[in-house]
PDB file of C-alpha atoms in Angstrom:
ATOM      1  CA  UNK A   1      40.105   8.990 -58.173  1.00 45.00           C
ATOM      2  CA  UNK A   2      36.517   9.921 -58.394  1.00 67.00           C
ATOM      3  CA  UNK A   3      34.033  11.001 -56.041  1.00 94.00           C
ATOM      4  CA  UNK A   4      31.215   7.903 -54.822  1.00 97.00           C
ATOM      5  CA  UNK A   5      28.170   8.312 -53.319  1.00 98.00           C
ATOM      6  CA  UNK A   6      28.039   5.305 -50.894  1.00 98.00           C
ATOM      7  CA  UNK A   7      24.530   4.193 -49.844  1.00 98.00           C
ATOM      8  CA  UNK A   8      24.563   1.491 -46.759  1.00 98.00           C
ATOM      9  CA  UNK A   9      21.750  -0.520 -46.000  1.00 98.00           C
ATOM     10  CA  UNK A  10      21.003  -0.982 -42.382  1.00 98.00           C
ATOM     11  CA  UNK A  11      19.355  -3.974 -40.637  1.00 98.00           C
ATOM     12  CA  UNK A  12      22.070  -6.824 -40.529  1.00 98.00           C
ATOM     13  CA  UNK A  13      24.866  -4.388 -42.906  1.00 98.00           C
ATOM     14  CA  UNK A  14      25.365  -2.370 -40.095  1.00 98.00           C
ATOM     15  CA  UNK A  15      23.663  -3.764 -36.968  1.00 98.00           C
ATOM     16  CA  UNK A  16      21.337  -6.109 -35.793  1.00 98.00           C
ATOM     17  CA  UNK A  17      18.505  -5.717 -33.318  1.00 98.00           C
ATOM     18  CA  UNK A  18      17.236  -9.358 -33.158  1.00 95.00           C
ATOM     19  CA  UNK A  19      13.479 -10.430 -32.951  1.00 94.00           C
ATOM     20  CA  UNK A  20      12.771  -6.743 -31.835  1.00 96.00           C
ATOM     21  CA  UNK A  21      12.327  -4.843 -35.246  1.00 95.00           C
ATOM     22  CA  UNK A  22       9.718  -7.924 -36.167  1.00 94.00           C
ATOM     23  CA  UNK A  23       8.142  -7.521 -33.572  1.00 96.00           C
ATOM     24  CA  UNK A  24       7.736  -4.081 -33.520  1.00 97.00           C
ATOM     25  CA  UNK A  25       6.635  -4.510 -36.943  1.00 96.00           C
ATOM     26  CA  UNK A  26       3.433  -7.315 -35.725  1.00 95.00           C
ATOM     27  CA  UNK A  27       2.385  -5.206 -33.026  1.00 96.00           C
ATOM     28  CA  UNK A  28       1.824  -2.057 -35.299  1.00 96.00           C
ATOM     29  CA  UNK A  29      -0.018  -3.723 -38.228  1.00 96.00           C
ATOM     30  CA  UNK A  30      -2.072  -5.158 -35.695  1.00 94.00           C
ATOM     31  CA  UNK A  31      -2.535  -1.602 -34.131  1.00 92.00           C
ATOM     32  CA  UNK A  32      -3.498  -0.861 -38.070  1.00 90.00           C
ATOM     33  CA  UNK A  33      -5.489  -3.386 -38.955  1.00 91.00           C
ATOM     34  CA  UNK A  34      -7.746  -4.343 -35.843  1.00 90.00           C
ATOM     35  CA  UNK A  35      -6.624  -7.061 -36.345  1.00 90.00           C
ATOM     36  CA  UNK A  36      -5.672  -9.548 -33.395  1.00 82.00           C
ATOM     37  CA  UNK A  37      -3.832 -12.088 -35.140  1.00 88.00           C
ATOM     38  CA  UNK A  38      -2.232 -11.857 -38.193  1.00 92.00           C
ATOM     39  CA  UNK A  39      -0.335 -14.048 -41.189  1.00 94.00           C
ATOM     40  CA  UNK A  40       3.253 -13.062 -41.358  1.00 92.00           C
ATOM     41  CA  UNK A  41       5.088 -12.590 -44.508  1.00 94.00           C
ATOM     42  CA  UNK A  42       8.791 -12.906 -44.831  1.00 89.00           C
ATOM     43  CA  UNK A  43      11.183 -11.306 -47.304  1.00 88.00           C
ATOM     44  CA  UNK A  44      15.043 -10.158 -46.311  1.00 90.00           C
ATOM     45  CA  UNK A  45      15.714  -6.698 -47.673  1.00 94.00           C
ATOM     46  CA  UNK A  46      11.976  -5.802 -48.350  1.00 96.00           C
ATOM     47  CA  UNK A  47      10.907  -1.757 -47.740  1.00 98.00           C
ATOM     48  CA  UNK A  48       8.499  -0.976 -44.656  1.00 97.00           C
ATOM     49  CA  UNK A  49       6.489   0.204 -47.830  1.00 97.00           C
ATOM     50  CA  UNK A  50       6.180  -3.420 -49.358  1.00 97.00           C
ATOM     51  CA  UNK A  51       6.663  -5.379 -46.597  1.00 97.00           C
ATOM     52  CA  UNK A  52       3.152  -3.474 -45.096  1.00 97.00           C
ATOM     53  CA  UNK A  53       1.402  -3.755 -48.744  1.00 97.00           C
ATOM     54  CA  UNK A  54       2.689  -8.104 -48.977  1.00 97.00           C
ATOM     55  CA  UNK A  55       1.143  -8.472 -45.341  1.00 96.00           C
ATOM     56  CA  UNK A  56      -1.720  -6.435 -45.841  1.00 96.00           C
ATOM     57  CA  UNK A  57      -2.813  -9.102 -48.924  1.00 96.00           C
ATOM     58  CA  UNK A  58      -2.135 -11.550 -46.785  1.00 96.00           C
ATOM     59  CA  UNK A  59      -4.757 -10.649 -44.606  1.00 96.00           C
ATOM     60  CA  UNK A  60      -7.437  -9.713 -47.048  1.00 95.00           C
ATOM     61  CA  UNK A  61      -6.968  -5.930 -45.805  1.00 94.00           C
ATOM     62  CA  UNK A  62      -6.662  -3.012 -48.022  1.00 93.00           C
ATOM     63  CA  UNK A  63      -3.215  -2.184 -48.816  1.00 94.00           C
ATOM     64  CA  UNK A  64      -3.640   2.199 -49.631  1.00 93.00           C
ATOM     65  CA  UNK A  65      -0.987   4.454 -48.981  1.00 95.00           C
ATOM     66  CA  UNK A  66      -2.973   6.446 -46.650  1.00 95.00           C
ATOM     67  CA  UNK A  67      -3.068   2.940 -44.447  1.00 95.00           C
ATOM     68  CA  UNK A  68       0.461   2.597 -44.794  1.00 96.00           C
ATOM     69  CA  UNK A  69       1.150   6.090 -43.573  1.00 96.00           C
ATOM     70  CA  UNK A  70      -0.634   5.500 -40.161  1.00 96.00           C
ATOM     71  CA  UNK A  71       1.374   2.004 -40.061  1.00 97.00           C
ATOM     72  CA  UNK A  72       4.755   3.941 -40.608  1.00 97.00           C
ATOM     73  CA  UNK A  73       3.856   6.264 -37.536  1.00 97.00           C
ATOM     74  CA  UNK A  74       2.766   3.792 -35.174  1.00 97.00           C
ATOM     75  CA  UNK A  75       5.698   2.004 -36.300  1.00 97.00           C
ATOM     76  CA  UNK A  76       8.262   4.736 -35.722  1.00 98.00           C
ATOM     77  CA  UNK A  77       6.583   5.690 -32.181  1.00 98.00           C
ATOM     78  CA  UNK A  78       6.831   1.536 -31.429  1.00 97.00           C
ATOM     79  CA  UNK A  79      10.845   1.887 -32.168  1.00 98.00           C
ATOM     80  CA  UNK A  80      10.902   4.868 -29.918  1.00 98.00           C
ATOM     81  CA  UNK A  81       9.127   3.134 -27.485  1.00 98.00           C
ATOM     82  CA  UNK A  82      11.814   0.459 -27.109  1.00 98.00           C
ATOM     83  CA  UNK A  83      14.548   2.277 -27.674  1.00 98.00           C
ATOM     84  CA  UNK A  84      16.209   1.575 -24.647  1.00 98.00           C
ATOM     85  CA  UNK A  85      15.755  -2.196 -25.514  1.00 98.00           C
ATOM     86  CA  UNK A  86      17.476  -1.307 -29.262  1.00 98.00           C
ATOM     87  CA  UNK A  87      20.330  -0.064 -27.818  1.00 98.00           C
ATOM     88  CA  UNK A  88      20.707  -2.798 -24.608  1.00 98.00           C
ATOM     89  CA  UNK A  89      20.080  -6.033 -26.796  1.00 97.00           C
ATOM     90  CA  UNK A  90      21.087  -5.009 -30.284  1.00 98.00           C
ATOM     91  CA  UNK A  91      24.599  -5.258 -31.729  1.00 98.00           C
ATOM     92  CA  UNK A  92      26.914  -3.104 -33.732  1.00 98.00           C
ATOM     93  CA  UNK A  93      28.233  -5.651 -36.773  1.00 98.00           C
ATOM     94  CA  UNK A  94      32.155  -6.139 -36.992  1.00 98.00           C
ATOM     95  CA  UNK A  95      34.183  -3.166 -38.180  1.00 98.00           C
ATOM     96  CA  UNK A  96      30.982  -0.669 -38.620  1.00 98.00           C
ATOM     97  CA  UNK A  97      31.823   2.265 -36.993  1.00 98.00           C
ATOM     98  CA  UNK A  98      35.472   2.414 -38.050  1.00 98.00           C
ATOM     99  CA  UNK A  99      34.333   2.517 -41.924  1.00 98.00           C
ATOM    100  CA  UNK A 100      31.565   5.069 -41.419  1.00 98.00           C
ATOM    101  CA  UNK A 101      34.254   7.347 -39.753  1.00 98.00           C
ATOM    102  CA  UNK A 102      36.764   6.761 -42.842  1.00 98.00           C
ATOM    103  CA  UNK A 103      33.724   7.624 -45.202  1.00 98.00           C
ATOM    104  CA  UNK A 104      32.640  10.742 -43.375  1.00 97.00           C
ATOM    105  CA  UNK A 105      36.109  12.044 -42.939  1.00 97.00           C
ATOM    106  CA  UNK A 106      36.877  11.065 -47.054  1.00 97.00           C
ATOM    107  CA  UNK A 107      36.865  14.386 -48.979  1.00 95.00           C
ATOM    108  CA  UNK A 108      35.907  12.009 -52.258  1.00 95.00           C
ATOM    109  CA  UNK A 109      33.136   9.733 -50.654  1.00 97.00           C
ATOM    110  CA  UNK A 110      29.131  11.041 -49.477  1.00 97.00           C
ATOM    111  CA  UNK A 111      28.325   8.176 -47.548  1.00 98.00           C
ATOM    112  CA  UNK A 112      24.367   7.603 -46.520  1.00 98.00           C
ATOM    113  CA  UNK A 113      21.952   5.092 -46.481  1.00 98.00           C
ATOM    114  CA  UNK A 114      19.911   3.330 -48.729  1.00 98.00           C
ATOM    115  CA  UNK A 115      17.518   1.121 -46.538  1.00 98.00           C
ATOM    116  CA  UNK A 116      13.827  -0.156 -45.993  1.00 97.00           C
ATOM    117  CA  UNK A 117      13.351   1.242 -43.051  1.00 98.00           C
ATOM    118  CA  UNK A 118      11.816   5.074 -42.716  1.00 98.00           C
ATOM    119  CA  UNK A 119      14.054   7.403 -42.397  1.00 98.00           C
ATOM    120  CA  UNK A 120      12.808   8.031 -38.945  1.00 98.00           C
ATOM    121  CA  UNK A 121      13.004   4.492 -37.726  1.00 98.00           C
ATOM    122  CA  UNK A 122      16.453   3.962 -39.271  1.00 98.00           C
ATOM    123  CA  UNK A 123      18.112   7.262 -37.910  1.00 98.00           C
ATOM    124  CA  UNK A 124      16.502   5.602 -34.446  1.00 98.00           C
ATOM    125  CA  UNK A 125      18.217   2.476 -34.759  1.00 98.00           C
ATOM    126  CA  UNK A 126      21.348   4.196 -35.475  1.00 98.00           C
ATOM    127  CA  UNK A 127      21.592   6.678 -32.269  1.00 98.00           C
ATOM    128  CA  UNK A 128      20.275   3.757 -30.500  1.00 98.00           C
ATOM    129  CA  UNK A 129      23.551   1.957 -31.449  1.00 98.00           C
ATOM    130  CA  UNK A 130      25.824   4.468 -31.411  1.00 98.00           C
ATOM    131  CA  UNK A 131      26.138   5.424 -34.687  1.00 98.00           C
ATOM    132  CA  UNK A 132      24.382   8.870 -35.301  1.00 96.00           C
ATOM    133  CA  UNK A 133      26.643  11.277 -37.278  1.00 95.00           C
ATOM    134  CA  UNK A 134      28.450   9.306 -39.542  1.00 98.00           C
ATOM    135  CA  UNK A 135      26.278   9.361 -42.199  1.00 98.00           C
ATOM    136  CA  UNK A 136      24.437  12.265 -43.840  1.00 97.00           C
ATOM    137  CA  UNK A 137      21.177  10.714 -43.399  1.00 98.00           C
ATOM    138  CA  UNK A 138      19.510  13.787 -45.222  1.00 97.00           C
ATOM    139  CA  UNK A 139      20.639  12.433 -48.567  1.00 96.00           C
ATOM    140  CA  UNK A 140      19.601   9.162 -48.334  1.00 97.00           C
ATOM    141  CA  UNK A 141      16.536   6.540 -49.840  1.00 98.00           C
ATOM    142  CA  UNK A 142      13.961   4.943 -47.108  1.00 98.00           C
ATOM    143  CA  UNK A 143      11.153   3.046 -47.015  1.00 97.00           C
ATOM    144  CA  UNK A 144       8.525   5.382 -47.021  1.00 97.00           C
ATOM    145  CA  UNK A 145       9.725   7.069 -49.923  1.00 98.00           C
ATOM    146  CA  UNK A 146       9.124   4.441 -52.393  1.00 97.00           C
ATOM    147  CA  UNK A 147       7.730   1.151 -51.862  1.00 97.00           C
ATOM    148  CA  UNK A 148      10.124  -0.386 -54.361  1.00 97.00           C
ATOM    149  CA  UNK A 149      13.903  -0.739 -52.918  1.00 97.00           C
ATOM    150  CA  UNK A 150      15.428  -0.182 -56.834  1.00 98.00           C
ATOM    151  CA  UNK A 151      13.148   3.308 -56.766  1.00 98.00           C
ATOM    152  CA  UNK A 152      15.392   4.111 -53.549  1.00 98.00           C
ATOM    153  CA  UNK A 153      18.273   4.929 -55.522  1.00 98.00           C
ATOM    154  CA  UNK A 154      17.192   7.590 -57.831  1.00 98.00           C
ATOM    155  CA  UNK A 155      15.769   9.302 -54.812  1.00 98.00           C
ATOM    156  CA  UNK A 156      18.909   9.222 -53.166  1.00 98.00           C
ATOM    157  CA  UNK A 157      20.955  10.607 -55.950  1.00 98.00           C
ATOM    158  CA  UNK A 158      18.134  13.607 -56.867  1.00 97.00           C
ATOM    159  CA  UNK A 159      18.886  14.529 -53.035  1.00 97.00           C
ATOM    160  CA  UNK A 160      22.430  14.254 -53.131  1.00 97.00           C
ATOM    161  CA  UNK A 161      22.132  16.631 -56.261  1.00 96.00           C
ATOM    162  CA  UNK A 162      19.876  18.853 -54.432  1.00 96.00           C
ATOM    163  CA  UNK A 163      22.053  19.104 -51.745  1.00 95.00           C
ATOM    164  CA  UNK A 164      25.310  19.000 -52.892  1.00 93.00           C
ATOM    165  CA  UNK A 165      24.866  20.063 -56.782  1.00 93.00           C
ATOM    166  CA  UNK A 166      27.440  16.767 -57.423  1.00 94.00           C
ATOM    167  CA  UNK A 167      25.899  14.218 -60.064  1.00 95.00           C
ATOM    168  CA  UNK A 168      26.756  10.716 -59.222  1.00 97.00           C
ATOM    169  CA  UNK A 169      26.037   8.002 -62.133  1.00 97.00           C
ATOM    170  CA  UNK A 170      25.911   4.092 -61.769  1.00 97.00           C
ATOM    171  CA  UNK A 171      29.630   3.929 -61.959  1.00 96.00           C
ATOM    172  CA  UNK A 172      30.431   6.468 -59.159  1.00 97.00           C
ATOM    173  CA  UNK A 173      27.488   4.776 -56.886  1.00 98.00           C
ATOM    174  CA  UNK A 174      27.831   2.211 -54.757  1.00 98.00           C
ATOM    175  CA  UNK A 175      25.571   0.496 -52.930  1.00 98.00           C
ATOM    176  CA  UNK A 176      26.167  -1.702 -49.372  1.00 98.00           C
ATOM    177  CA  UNK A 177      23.924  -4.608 -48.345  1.00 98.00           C
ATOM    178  CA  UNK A 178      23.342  -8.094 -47.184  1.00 98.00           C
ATOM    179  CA  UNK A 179      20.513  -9.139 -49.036  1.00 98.00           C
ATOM    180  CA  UNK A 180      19.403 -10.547 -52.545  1.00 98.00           C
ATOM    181  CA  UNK A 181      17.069  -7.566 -52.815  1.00 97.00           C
ATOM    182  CA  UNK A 182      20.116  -5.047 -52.059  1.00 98.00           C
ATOM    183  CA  UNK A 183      21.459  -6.812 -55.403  1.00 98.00           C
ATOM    184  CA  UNK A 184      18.783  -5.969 -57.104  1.00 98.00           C
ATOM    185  CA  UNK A 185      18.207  -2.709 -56.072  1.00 98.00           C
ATOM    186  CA  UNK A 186      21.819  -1.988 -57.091  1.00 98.00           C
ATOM    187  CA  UNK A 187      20.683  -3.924 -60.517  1.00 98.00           C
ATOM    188  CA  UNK A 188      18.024  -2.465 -61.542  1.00 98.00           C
ATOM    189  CA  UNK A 189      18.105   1.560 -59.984  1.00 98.00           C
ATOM    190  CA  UNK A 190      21.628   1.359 -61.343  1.00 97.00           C
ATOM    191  CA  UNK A 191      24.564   1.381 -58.977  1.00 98.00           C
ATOM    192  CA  UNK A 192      27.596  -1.050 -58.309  1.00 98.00           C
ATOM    193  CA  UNK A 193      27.081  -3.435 -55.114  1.00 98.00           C
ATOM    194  CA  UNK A 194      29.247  -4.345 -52.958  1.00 98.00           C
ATOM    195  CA  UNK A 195      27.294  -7.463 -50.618  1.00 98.00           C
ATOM    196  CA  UNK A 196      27.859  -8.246 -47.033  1.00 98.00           C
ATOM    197  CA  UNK A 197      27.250 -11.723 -45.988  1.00 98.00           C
ATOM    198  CA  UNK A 198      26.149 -10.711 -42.780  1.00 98.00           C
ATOM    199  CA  UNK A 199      22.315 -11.657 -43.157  1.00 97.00           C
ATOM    200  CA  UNK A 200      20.798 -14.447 -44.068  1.00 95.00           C
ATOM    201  CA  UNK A 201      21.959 -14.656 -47.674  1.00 97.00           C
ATOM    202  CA  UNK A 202      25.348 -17.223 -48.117  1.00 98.00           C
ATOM    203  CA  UNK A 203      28.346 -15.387 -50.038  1.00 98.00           C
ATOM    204  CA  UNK A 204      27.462 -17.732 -52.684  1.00 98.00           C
ATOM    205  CA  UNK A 205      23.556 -16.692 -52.764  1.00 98.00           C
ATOM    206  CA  UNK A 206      24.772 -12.957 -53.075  1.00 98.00           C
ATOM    207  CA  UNK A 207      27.740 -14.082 -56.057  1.00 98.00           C
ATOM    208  CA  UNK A 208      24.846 -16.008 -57.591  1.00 98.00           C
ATOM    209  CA  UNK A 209      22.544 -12.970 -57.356  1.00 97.00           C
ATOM    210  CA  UNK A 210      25.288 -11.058 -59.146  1.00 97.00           C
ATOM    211  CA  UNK A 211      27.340  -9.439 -57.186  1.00 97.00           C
ATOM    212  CA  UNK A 212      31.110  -9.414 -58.103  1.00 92.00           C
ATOM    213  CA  UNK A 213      32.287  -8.392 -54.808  1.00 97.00           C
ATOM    214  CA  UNK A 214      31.262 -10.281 -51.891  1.00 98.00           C
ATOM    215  CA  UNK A 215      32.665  -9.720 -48.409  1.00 98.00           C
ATOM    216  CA  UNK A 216      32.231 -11.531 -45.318  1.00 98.00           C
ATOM    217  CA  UNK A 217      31.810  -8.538 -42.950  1.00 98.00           C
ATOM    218  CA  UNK A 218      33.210  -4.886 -43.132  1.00 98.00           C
ATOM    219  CA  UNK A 219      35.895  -5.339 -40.792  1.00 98.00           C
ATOM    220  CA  UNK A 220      38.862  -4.722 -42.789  1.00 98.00           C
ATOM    221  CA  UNK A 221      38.083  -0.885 -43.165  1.00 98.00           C
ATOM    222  CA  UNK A 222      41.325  -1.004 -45.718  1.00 97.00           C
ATOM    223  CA  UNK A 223      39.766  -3.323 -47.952  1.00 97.00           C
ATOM    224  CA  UNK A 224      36.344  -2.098 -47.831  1.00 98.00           C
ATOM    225  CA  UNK A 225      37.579   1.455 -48.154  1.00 97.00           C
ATOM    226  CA  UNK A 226      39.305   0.269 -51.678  1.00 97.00           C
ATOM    227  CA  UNK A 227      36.069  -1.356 -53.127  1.00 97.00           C
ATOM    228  CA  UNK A 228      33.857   1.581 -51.938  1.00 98.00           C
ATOM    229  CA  UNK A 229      36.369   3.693 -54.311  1.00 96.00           C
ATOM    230  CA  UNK A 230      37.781   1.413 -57.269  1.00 91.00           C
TER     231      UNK A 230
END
């Protein structure tokens, strides 16, 4: 058995906070902008990075990384700013905590995230829930280090390698997700996928996407635990 490096996505792989992460989305690009009212874009999966940049067009405003860098902060102090409300009205997703444990006490498996949040905003969400410590979120790929999600996994494995001096190849990573853009990610920054239909994507939509090994949640830590390491 080899070692993995197993990279979870966050928002509705391992918990879901609802209408508030939206929300706390709209209120900071309008912060941003100066904007008082805004067009919405949608897209499951998307980083902060692009989902900023798609809205930003939407709007006819300027889309520069130095924008997007004052929109990640305001974000990140809008998540701590309801971080009581993250951790009273969001939700822990079936079987979470139990797998994280079984990675982070695996002497073959470095288990972190792979996610479009920041890494700020998703290390938030996870205290917020209960779930700081069980991943090494030091070694992971966010959403304000590249604004393409495929990008995300080359970072994380350069860190990993930094950190650890392991090299982990497509075969030997695995990435965890719910959406169609987690399956692409995996696709095209080179990793296997193992899909959660816990979002908004249909076990079919992810097995149509392309990914051989669809579960319906990740709460039979057994069988997960065997996917994450065949």
């Amino acid at each position: 058995m080899g070692k993995r490096l197993v990279l979870w996505d966050v928002d509705q792989t391992l918990l879901d906070i609802g209408r508030l992460g939206a929300d706390i989305f709209a209120t900071s690009f309008a912060d941003c902008s100066g904007l008082t009212g805004h067009t919405a874009t949608r897209g499951p999966g998307r980083t902060d990075w692009l989902a900023f940049d798609e809205t930003c067009l939407a709007n006819g405003v300027d889309p520069a990384e130095e924008a997007f860098r004052r929109f990640a902060a305001a974000q990140e102090a809008g998540v701590e700013a309801r971080y009581a409300e993250i951790a009273r009205f969001g939700r822990v997703l079936p079987g979470v905590p139990e797998i994280l444990r079984r990675c982070a006490e695996h002497p073959d498996i470095v288990s972190s995230l792979l996610t479009g949040n920041t890494r700020r905003t998703a290390e938030l969400k996870l205290a917020a829930l209960g779930l700081d410590g069980l991943v090494d979120t030091a070694l992971g790929g966010y959403g304000d280090d590249r604004r393409d999600r495929p990008e995300l996994v080359g970072v994380a494995r350069e860190r990993v390698q930094r950190a650890t001096g392991t090299s982990f190849t497509p075969d030997t990573t695995v990435l965890v997700g719910d959406t169609l853009n987690d399956v692409r990610a995996a696709q095209l920054g080179g990793a296997r996928i193992v899909a959660v239909a816990t979002g908004t994507a249909s076990a079919a939509d992810l097995r149509a996407a392309g990914a051989e090994t669809v579960l319906g949640d990740l709460s039979d830590t057994e069988a997960v635990l065997a996917e994450l390491l065949s």
